[in-house]
Short mmCIF file of C-alpha atoms in Angstrom, two decimals:
data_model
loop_
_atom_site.label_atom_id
_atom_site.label_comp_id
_atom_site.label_asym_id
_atom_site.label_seq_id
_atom_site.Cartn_x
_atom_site.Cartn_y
_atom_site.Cartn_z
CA UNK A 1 -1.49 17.31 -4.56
CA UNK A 2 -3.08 20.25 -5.45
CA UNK A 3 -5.98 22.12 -2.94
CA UNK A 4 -8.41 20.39 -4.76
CA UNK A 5 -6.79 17.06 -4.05
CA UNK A 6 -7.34 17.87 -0.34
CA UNK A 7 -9.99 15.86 2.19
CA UNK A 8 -13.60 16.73 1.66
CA UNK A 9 -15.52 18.69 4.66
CA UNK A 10 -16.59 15.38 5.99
CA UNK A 11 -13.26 14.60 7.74
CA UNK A 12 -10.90 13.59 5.01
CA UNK A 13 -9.91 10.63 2.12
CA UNK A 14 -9.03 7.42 3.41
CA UNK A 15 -6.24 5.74 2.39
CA UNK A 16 -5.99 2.76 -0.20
CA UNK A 17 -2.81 0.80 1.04
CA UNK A 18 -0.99 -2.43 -0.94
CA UNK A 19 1.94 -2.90 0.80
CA UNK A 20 3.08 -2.62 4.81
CA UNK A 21 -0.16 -1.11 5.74
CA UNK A 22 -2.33 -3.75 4.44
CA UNK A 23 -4.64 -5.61 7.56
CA UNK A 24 -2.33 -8.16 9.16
CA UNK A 25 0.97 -6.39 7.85
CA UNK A 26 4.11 -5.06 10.07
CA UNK A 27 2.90 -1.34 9.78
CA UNK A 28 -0.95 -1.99 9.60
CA UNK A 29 -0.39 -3.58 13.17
CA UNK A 30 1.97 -1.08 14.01
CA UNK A 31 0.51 2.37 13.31
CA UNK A 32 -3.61 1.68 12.24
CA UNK A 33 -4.40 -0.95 15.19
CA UNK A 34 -7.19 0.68 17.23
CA UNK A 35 -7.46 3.89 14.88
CA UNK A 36 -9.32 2.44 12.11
CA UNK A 37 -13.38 2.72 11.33
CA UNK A 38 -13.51 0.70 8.64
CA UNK A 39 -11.22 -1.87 6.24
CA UNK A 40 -12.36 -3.14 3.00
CA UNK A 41 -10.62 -5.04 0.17
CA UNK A 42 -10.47 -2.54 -2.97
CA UNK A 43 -7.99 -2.10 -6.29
CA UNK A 44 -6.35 0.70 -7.97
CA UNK A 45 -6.94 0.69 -11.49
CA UNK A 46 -4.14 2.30 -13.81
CA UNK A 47 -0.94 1.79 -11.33
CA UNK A 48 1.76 -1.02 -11.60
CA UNK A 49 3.10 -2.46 -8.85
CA UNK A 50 7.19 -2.94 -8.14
CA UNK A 51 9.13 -4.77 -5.68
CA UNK A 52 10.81 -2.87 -3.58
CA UNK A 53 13.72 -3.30 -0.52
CA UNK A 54 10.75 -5.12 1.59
CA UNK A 55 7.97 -3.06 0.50
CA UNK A 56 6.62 -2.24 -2.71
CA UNK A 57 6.45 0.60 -4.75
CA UNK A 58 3.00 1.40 -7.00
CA UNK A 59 3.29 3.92 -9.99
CA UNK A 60 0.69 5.23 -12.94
CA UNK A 61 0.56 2.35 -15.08
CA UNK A 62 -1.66 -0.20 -17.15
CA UNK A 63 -2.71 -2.22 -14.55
CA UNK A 64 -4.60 -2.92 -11.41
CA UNK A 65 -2.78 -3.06 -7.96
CA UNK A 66 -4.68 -4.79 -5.19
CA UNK A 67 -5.01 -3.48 -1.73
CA UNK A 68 -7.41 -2.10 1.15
CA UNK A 69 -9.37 0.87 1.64
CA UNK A 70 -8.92 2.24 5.43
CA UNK A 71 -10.73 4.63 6.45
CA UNK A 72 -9.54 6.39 9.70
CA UNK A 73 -11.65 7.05 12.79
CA UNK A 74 -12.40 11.02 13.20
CA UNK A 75 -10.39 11.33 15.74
CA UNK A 76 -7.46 10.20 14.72
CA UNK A 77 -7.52 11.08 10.81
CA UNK A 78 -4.86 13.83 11.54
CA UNK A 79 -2.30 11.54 13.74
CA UNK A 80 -2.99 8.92 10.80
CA UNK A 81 -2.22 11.26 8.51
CA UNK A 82 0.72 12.92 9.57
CA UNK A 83 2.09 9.39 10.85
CA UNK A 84 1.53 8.07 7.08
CA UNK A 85 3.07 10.90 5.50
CA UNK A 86 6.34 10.20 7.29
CA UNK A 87 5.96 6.50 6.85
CA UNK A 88 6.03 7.24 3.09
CA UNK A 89 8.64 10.05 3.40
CA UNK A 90 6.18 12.35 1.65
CA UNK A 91 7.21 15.68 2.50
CA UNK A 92 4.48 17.67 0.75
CA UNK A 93 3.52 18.31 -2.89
CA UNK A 94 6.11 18.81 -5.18
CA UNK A 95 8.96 18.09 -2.44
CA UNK A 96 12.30 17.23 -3.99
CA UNK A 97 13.17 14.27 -0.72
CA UNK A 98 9.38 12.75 -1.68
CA UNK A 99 10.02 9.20 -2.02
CA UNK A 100 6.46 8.64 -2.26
CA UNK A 101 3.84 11.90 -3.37
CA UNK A 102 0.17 11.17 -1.73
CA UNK A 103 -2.57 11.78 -4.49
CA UNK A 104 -6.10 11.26 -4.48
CA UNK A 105 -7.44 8.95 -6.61
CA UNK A 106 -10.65 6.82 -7.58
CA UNK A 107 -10.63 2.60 -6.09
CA UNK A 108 -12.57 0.11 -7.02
CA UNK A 109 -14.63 -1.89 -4.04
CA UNK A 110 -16.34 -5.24 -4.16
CA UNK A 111 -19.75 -5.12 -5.72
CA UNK A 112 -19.04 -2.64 -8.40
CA UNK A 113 -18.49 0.34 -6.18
CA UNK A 114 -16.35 3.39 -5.90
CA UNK A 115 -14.54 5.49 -3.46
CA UNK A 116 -11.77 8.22 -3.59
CA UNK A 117 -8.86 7.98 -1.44
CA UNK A 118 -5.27 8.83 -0.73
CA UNK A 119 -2.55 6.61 -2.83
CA UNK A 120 1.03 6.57 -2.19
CA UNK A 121 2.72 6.18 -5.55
CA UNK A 122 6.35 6.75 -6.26
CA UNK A 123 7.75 10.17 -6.59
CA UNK A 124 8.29 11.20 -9.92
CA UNK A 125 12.24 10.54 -10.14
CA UNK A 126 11.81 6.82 -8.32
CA UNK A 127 8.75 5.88 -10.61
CA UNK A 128 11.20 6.67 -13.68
CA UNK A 129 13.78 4.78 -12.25
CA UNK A 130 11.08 1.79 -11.52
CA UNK A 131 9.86 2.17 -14.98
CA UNK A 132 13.11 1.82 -16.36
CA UNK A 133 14.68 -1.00 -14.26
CA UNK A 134 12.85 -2.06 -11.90
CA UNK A 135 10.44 -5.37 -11.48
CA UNK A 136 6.83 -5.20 -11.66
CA UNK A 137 4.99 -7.83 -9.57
CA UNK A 138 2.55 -9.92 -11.23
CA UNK A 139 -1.00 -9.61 -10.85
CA UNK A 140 -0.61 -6.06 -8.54
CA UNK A 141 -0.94 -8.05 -5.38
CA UNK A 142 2.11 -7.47 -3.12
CA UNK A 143 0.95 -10.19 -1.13
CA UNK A 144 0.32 -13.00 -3.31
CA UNK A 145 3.77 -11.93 -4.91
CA UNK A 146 5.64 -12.23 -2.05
CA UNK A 147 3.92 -15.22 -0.42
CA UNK A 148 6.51 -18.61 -0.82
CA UNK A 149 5.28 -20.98 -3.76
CA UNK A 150 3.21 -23.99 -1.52
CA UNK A 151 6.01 -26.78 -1.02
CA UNK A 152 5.54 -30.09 -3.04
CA UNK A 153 3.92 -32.92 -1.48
CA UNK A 154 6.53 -35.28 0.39
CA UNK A 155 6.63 -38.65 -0.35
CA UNK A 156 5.97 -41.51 1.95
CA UNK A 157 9.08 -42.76 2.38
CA UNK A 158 10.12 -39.05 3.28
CA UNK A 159 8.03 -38.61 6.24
CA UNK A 160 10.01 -40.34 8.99
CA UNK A 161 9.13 -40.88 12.70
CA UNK A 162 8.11 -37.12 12.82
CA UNK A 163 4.55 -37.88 11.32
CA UNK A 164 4.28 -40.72 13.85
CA UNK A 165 4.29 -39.02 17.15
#
């Protein structure tokens, strides 16, 4: 991140999350409940999505990951921030113990729109490692890749007094 990577004069980036911090997921609920002004559905061209030790891990890449846009209320853009950045163990630019380095970049919004925002990809060490050996996750979408396949349909005779109550 470099100064000019920093928020604009109107109160700073939001964030473009595709893991944990999604709407509805364990840190979203946890951390963003109540401090949010807006959430929208957006992508991230050129970034691949990993899988990762319960959370996933999104690096430069030819693809598309899939995600939200959240854009913190004024007030609390700083505690967001500073509460994200240790989330992600991003330490500041260039940091050595960065497991993740926050960098602005350009998301894609329904309709055909725009919007810059802050990314956490993969430090540079863990993103060659992920390149190297680790798995990407099909389609971007961390959770439609992690979501159970739909069980089959069970028989009839497999239904038992259960469906009769």
């Amino acid at each position: 991140m470099t100064p000019a990577d920093g928020p604009p004069e109107d109160g700073g980036l939001p964030f473009f999350v595709y893991g944990t911090l999604r709407p509805g997921e364990r840190y979203h609920l946890r951390l963003l409940t109540g401090r949010t002004a807006s959430e929208a559905p957006a992508r991230l061209p050129g970034a691949v999505l990993y899988e990762g030790p319960g959370y996933p891990y999104a690096t430069e890449g030819d693809g598309v990951v899939t995600g939200a846009l959240i854009a913190p209320l004024p007030e609390a853009y700083g505690q967001v921030l500073r509460v994200l950045d240790q989330l992600e163990e991003c330490y500041g630019p260039g940091d050595p113990r960065n497991l993740y380095d926050r960098v602005a970049r350009t998301v894609e919004l329904p309709g055909g729109g725009t919007a810059r925002a802050w990314v956490y990809l993969a430090a540079a060490p863990l993103a060659r490692e992920l390149r190297a050996h680790g798995t990407p996750l099909p389609g971007g979408d961390w959770l439609t890749a992690r979501r159970p396949a739909p069980a089959p349909p069970r028989s009839p005779s497999a239904r038992g007094s259960a469906d009769r109550a």
